[in-house]
Amino acid sequence: MSKVLYIKANAKPEGVSRTFRVSDSFVESYKESHPDDEVITLDLYKENIGFLTEDDIALHNVEFGEGKDHPVLKYAYQFLEADKFIISAPFWNLSFPAILKAYLDYVSVSGITFKYTSQGPVGLCQGKKVIHFVTRGGAYSHEPLSAFELGDRYLRTLLGFLGITDFTTVALENMDRSDTNIELVVTDAIKDAREEAKNF
Ligand SMILES: Cc1cc2nc3c(=O)[nH]c(=O)nc-3n(C[C@H](O)[C@H](O)[C@H](O)COP(=O)(O)O)c2cc1C
């Protein structure tokens, strides 16, 4: 049985957000094909994720096992306990919504999700896998604009730092162009996502 964390980062709600429409379908199909797995939905806006405070930062050197009920550290422990991650976030200002960065600041805690060694930092989240859903107003998958894509790239890098190298991206692009048949693109993506979920 796997533990799956479905991390949602968008101010827009389900049904309205194109990104959520695709990722929600993926999760629905995943639950059907993996009935014994535990899927926890973490809607970062509903969780009221905030910015790290001075007190929070002081806690970043805890002994492993301490602070499991702490409002910030609990997210790092929850992250460590999960086997798979589904991350859903639209492309905002060349990256992703700031609340997702705030959440990553919550989960990147030395002693919990990574550690410092004499050889340098080591991720403690090996063996886990991620699928990242994103929709973008324009197109940033190919050069030269790919250099401006700092969302998926940051996620891959940071989660790689935590030890996660199995990372898949599902990106829908040109979603704000008038010549894009958005409904068709979303419907096709939902079909593909439902299939992909069966083998995630
Ligand atoms: C605050 C904000 C910033 C955005 N920044 C970009 C951007 O830098 N580049 C881009 O191509 N689209 C940008 N967009 C457009 C969204 O990426 C696009 O509309 C996306 O499909 C929205 O996903 P959603 O329907 O799940 O909310 C931005 C949208 C918003 C609301």
Tab-separated table of N, CA, C and O in Angstrom, residues 66-131:
chain	number	residue	atom	x	y	z
A	66	GLU	N	11.285	14.730	16.623
A	66	GLU	CA	10.749	15.834	17.447
A	66	GLU	C	9.815	16.703	16.620
A	66	GLU	O	10.037	16.886	15.421
A	67	GLY	N	8.803	17.260	17.258
A	67	GLY	CA	7.943	18.267	16.630
A	67	GLY	C	6.968	17.728	15.598
A	67	GLY	O	6.559	18.459	14.700
A	68	LYS	N	6.562	16.472	15.740
A	68	LYS	CA	5.644	15.903	14.739
A	68	LYS	C	4.288	16.609	14.719
A	68	LYS	O	3.570	16.526	13.722
A	69	ASP	N	3.925	17.252	15.844
A	69	ASP	CA	2.653	17.973	15.886
A	69	ASP	C	2.825	19.476	15.657
A	69	ASP	O	1.862	20.238	15.703
A	70	HIS	N	4.071	19.891	15.435
A	70	HIS	CA	4.312	21.320	15.227
A	70	HIS	C	3.661	21.769	13.914
A	70	HIS	O	3.726	21.045	12.911
A	71	PRO	N	3.011	22.962	13.893
A	71	PRO	CA	2.271	23.392	12.693
A	71	PRO	C	3.115	23.468	11.411
A	71	PRO	O	2.543	23.401	10.315
A	72	VAL	N	4.421	23.636	11.539
A	72	VAL	CA	5.266	23.661	10.336
A	72	VAL	C	5.938	22.303	10.121
A	72	VAL	O	5.867	21.715	9.032
A	73	LEU	N	6.565	21.788	11.175
A	73	LEU	CA	7.329	20.535	11.022
A	73	LEU	C	6.450	19.356	10.617
A	73	LEU	O	6.906	18.427	9.958
A	74	LYS	N	5.168	19.413	10.989
A	74	LYS	CA	4.286	18.276	10.642
A	74	LYS	C	4.241	18.059	9.130
A	74	LYS	O	4.108	16.935	8.664
A	75	TYR	N	4.392	19.146	8.353
A	75	TYR	CA	4.365	18.988	6.890
A	75	TYR	C	5.621	18.275	6.390
A	75	TYR	O	5.570	17.527	5.417
A	76	ALA	N	6.752	18.508	7.030
A	76	ALA	CA	7.994	17.831	6.621
A	76	ALA	C	7.896	16.337	6.918
A	76	ALA	O	8.288	15.498	6.094
A	77	TYR	N	7.352	15.992	8.090
A	77	TYR	CA	7.197	14.566	8.428
A	77	TYR	C	6.188	13.904	7.489
A	77	TYR	O	6.387	12.773	7.042
A	78	GLN	N	5.095	14.625	7.202
A	78	GLN	CA	4.085	14.064	6.293
A	78	GLN	C	4.695	13.820	4.910
A	78	GLN	O	4.440	12.801	4.271
A	79	PHE	N	5.534	14.751	4.471
A	79	PHE	CA	6.190	14.612	3.166
A	79	PHE	C	7.094	13.386	3.160
A	79	PHE	O	7.097	12.588	2.220
A	80	LEU	N	7.866	13.224	4.230
A	80	LEU	CA	8.793	12.094	4.322
A	80	LEU	C	8.055	10.757	4.312
A	80	LEU	O	8.552	9.765	3.768
A	81	GLU	N	6.860	10.750	4.906
A	81	GLU	CA	6.099	9.490	4.997
A	81	GLU	C	5.440	9.084	3.682
A	81	GLU	O	5.067	7.929	3.498
A	82	ALA	N	5.284	10.040	2.755
A	82	ALA	CA	4.590	9.730	1.496
A	82	ALA	C	5.534	9.002	0.533
A	82	ALA	O	6.753	9.165	0.576
A	83	ASP	N	4.938	8.159	-0.321
A	83	ASP	CA	5.718	7.425	-1.328
A	83	ASP	C	5.653	8.104	-2.691
A	83	ASP	O	6.574	8.010	-3.488
A	84	LYS	N	4.509	8.753	-2.960
A	84	LYS	CA	4.287	9.359	-4.274
A	84	LYS	C	3.659	10.738	-4.085
A	84	LYS	O	2.901	10.949	-3.128
A	85	PHE	N	3.967	11.618	-5.032
A	85	PHE	CA	3.448	12.983	-4.965
A	85	PHE	C	2.820	13.371	-6.289
A	85	PHE	O	3.411	13.143	-7.344
A	86	ILE	N	1.644	13.979	-6.210
A	86	ILE	CA	1.002	14.565	-7.376
A	86	ILE	C	0.946	16.060	-7.082
A	86	ILE	O	0.309	16.470	-6.098
A	87	ILE	N	1.651	16.842	-7.876
A	87	ILE	CA	1.707	18.282	-7.614
A	87	ILE	C	0.983	18.999	-8.754
A	87	ILE	O	1.284	18.775	-9.924
A	88	SER	N	0.029	19.842	-8.390
A	88	SER	CA	-0.767	20.531	-9.394
A	88	SER	C	-0.698	22.025	-9.140
A	88	SER	O	-1.112	22.514	-8.082
A	89	ALA	N	-0.156	22.767	-10.122
A	89	ALA	CA	0.000	24.211	-9.941
A	89	ALA	C	0.091	24.891	-11.309
A	89	ALA	O	0.819	24.419	-12.179
A	90	PRO	N	-0.630	25.994	-11.493
A	90	PRO	CA	-0.524	26.709	-12.767
A	90	PRO	C	0.809	27.458	-12.865
A	90	PRO	O	1.488	27.648	-11.849
A	91	PHE	N	1.139	27.866	-14.064
A	91	PHE	CA	2.369	28.637	-14.308
A	91	PHE	C	2.067	30.102	-13.997
A	91	PHE	O	1.202	30.712	-14.624
A	92	TRP	N	2.738	30.639	-13.013
A	92	TRP	CA	2.534	32.037	-12.630
A	92	TRP	C	3.873	32.769	-12.682
A	92	TRP	O	4.841	32.368	-12.012
A	93	ASN	N	3.909	33.828	-13.460
A	93	ASN	CA	5.092	34.692	-13.496
A	93	ASN	C	6.391	33.883	-13.616
A	93	ASN	O	7.308	34.030	-12.817
A	94	LEU	N	6.370	33.016	-14.622
A	94	LEU	CA	7.524	32.185	-14.986
A	94	LEU	C	7.831	31.086	-13.980
A	94	LEU	O	8.855	30.405	-14.076
A	95	SER	N	6.946	30.903	-13.013
A	95	SER	CA	7.199	29.898	-11.985
A	95	SER	C	5.854	29.292	-11.552
A	95	SER	O	5.002	29.067	-12.392
A	96	PHE	N	5.672	29.099	-10.276
A	96	PHE	CA	4.400	28.579	-9.763
A	96	PHE	C	3.923	29.508	-8.651
A	96	PHE	O	4.692	30.365	-8.187
A	97	PRO	N	2.674	29.393	-8.205
A	97	PRO	CA	2.185	30.272	-7.136
A	97	PRO	C	3.091	30.236	-5.888
A	97	PRO	O	3.578	29.170	-5.490
A	98	ALA	N	3.274	31.405	-5.294
A	98	ALA	CA	4.211	31.550	-4.165
A	98	ALA	C	3.877	30.609	-3.010
A	98	ALA	O	4.761	30.205	-2.248
A	99	ILE	N	2.602	30.250	-2.886
A	99	ILE	CA	2.218	29.382	-1.767
A	99	ILE	C	2.900	28.015	-1.888
A	99	ILE	O	3.192	27.366	-0.865
A	100	LEU	N	3.209	27.589	-3.104
A	100	LEU	CA	3.914	26.312	-3.265
A	100	LEU	C	5.364	26.450	-2.804
A	100	LEU	O	5.917	25.542	-2.179
A	101	LYS	N	5.976	27.605	-3.067
A	101	LYS	CA	7.345	27.834	-2.576
A	101	LYS	C	7.326	27.856	-1.041
A	101	LYS	O	8.206	27.291	-0.380
A	102	ALA	N	6.284	28.501	-0.473
A	102	ALA	CA	6.176	28.550	0.993
A	102	ALA	C	6.058	27.129	1.550
A	102	ALA	O	6.678	26.794	2.572
A	103	TYR	N	5.280	26.288	0.872
A	103	TYR	CA	5.135	24.891	1.314
A	103	TYR	C	6.475	24.164	1.216
A	103	TYR	O	6.852	23.408	2.129
A	104	LEU	N	7.212	24.392	0.131
A	104	LEU	CA	8.516	23.724	-0.022
A	104	LEU	C	9.480	24.181	1.077
A	104	LEU	O	10.329	23.406	1.534
A	105	ASP	N	9.326	25.427	1.516
A	105	ASP	CA	10.137	25.899	2.651
A	105	ASP	C	9.740	25.158	3.942
A	105	ASP	O	10.571	24.942	4.818
A	106	TYR	N	8.478	24.781	4.040
A	106	TYR	CA	8.017	24.005	5.206
A	106	TYR	C	8.615	22.588	5.196
A	106	TYR	O	8.940	22.041	6.244
A	107	VAL	N	8.688	21.982	3.987
A	107	VAL	CA	9.080	20.564	3.955
A	107	VAL	C	10.590	20.348	3.850
A	107	VAL	O	11.072	19.251	4.129
A	108	SER	N	11.331	21.378	3.448
A	108	SER	CA	12.781	21.207	3.298
A	108	SER	C	13.452	21.483	4.641
A	108	SER	O	13.892	22.606	4.911
A	109	VAL	N	13.495	20.492	5.478
A	109	VAL	CA	14.019	20.667	6.841
A	109	VAL	C	15.188	19.712	7.048
A	109	VAL	O	15.028	18.484	6.910
A	110	SER	N	16.357	20.278	7.387
A	110	SER	CA	17.517	19.406	7.612
A	110	SER	C	17.244	18.533	8.832
A	110	SER	O	16.709	18.990	9.843
A	111	GLY	N	17.573	17.267	8.699
A	111	GLY	CA	17.294	16.317	9.783
A	111	GLY	C	16.007	15.548	9.534
A	111	GLY	O	15.767	14.526	10.155
A	112	ILE	N	15.153	16.063	8.617
A	112	ILE	CA	13.907	15.343	8.305
A	112	ILE	C	13.906	14.902	6.833
A	112	ILE	O	13.896	13.715	6.541
A	113	THR	N	13.925	15.859	5.924
A	113	THR	CA	13.848	15.487	4.503
A	113	THR	C	15.215	15.513	3.801
A	113	THR	O	15.352	15.025	2.693
A	114	PHE	N	16.209	16.119	4.433
A	114	PHE	CA	17.594	16.021	3.955
A	114	PHE	C	18.510	16.197	5.143
A	114	PHE	O	18.054	16.552	6.233
A	115	LYS	N	19.792	15.883	4.946
A	115	LYS	CA	20.730	16.076	6.061
A	115	LYS	C	22.071	16.566	5.520
A	115	LYS	O	22.395	16.358	4.339
A	116	TYR	N	22.806	17.215	6.372
A	116	TYR	CA	24.153	17.635	6.011
A	116	TYR	C	25.132	16.561	6.454
A	116	TYR	O	25.026	16.038	7.560
A	117	THR	N	26.074	16.211	5.572
A	117	THR	CA	27.113	15.253	5.934
A	117	THR	C	28.463	15.890	5.608
A	117	THR	O	28.505	16.975	5.009
A	118	SER	N	29.543	15.194	5.953
A	118	SER	CA	30.870	15.749	5.639
A	118	SER	C	31.085	15.819	4.128
A	118	SER	O	31.918	16.574	3.637
A	119	GLN	N	30.286	15.029	3.376
A	119	GLN	CA	30.386	15.077	1.908
A	119	GLN	C	29.413	16.083	1.291
A	119	GLN	O	29.308	16.177	0.077
A	120	GLY	N	28.685	16.791	2.130
A	120	GLY	CA	27.697	17.744	1.618
A	120	GLY	C	26.291	17.276	1.931
A	120	GLY	O	26.099	16.251	2.580
A	121	PRO	N	25.270	18.024	1.454
A	121	PRO	CA	23.888	17.658	1.771
A	121	PRO	C	23.447	16.368	1.074
A	121	PRO	O	23.867	16.095	-0.045
A	122	VAL	N	22.618	15.584	1.751
A	122	VAL	CA	22.092	14.331	1.197
A	122	VAL	C	20.574	14.319	1.382
A	122	VAL	O	20.075	14.555	2.479
A	123	GLY	N	19.859	14.035	0.291
A	123	GLY	CA	18.400	13.943	0.370
A	123	GLY	C	17.978	12.681	1.092
A	123	GLY	O	18.603	11.627	0.933
A	124	LEU	N	16.916	12.795	1.874
A	124	LEU	CA	16.428	11.633	2.638
A	124	LEU	C	15.110	11.099	2.066
A	124	LEU	O	14.415	10.328	2.722
A	125	CYS	N	14.780	11.534	0.844
A	125	CYS	CA	13.487	11.140	0.247
A	125	CYS	C	13.681	10.234	-0.978
A	125	CYS	O	12.859	10.257	-1.900
A	126	GLN	N	14.751	9.456	-0.981
A	126	GLN	CA	15.018	8.567	-2.126
A	126	GLN	C	13.882	7.568	-2.324
A	126	GLN	O	13.215	7.184	-1.352
A	127	GLY	N	13.737	7.136	-3.568
A	127	GLY	CA	12.775	6.070	-3.868
A	127	GLY	C	11.343	6.550	-4.056
A	127	GLY	O	10.454	5.751	-4.335
A	128	LYS	N	11.114	7.847	-3.911
A	128	LYS	CA	9.753	8.366	-4.080
A	128	LYS	C	9.593	8.877	-5.508
A	128	LYS	O	10.583	9.078	-6.210
A	129	LYS	N	8.344	9.072	-5.940
A	129	LYS	CA	8.139	9.584	-7.290
A	129	LYS	C	7.132	10.725	-7.326
A	129	LYS	O	6.269	10.827	-6.438
A	130	VAL	N	7.286	11.550	-8.371
A	130	VAL	CA	6.478	12.765	-8.482
A	130	VAL	C	5.889	12.882	-9.884
A	130	VAL	O	6.567	12.571	-10.868
A	131	ILE	N	4.646	13.343	-9.964
A	131	ILE	CA	4.121	13.823	-11.241
A	131	ILE	C	3.651	15.254	-11.024
A	131	ILE	O	2.979	15.551	-10.029
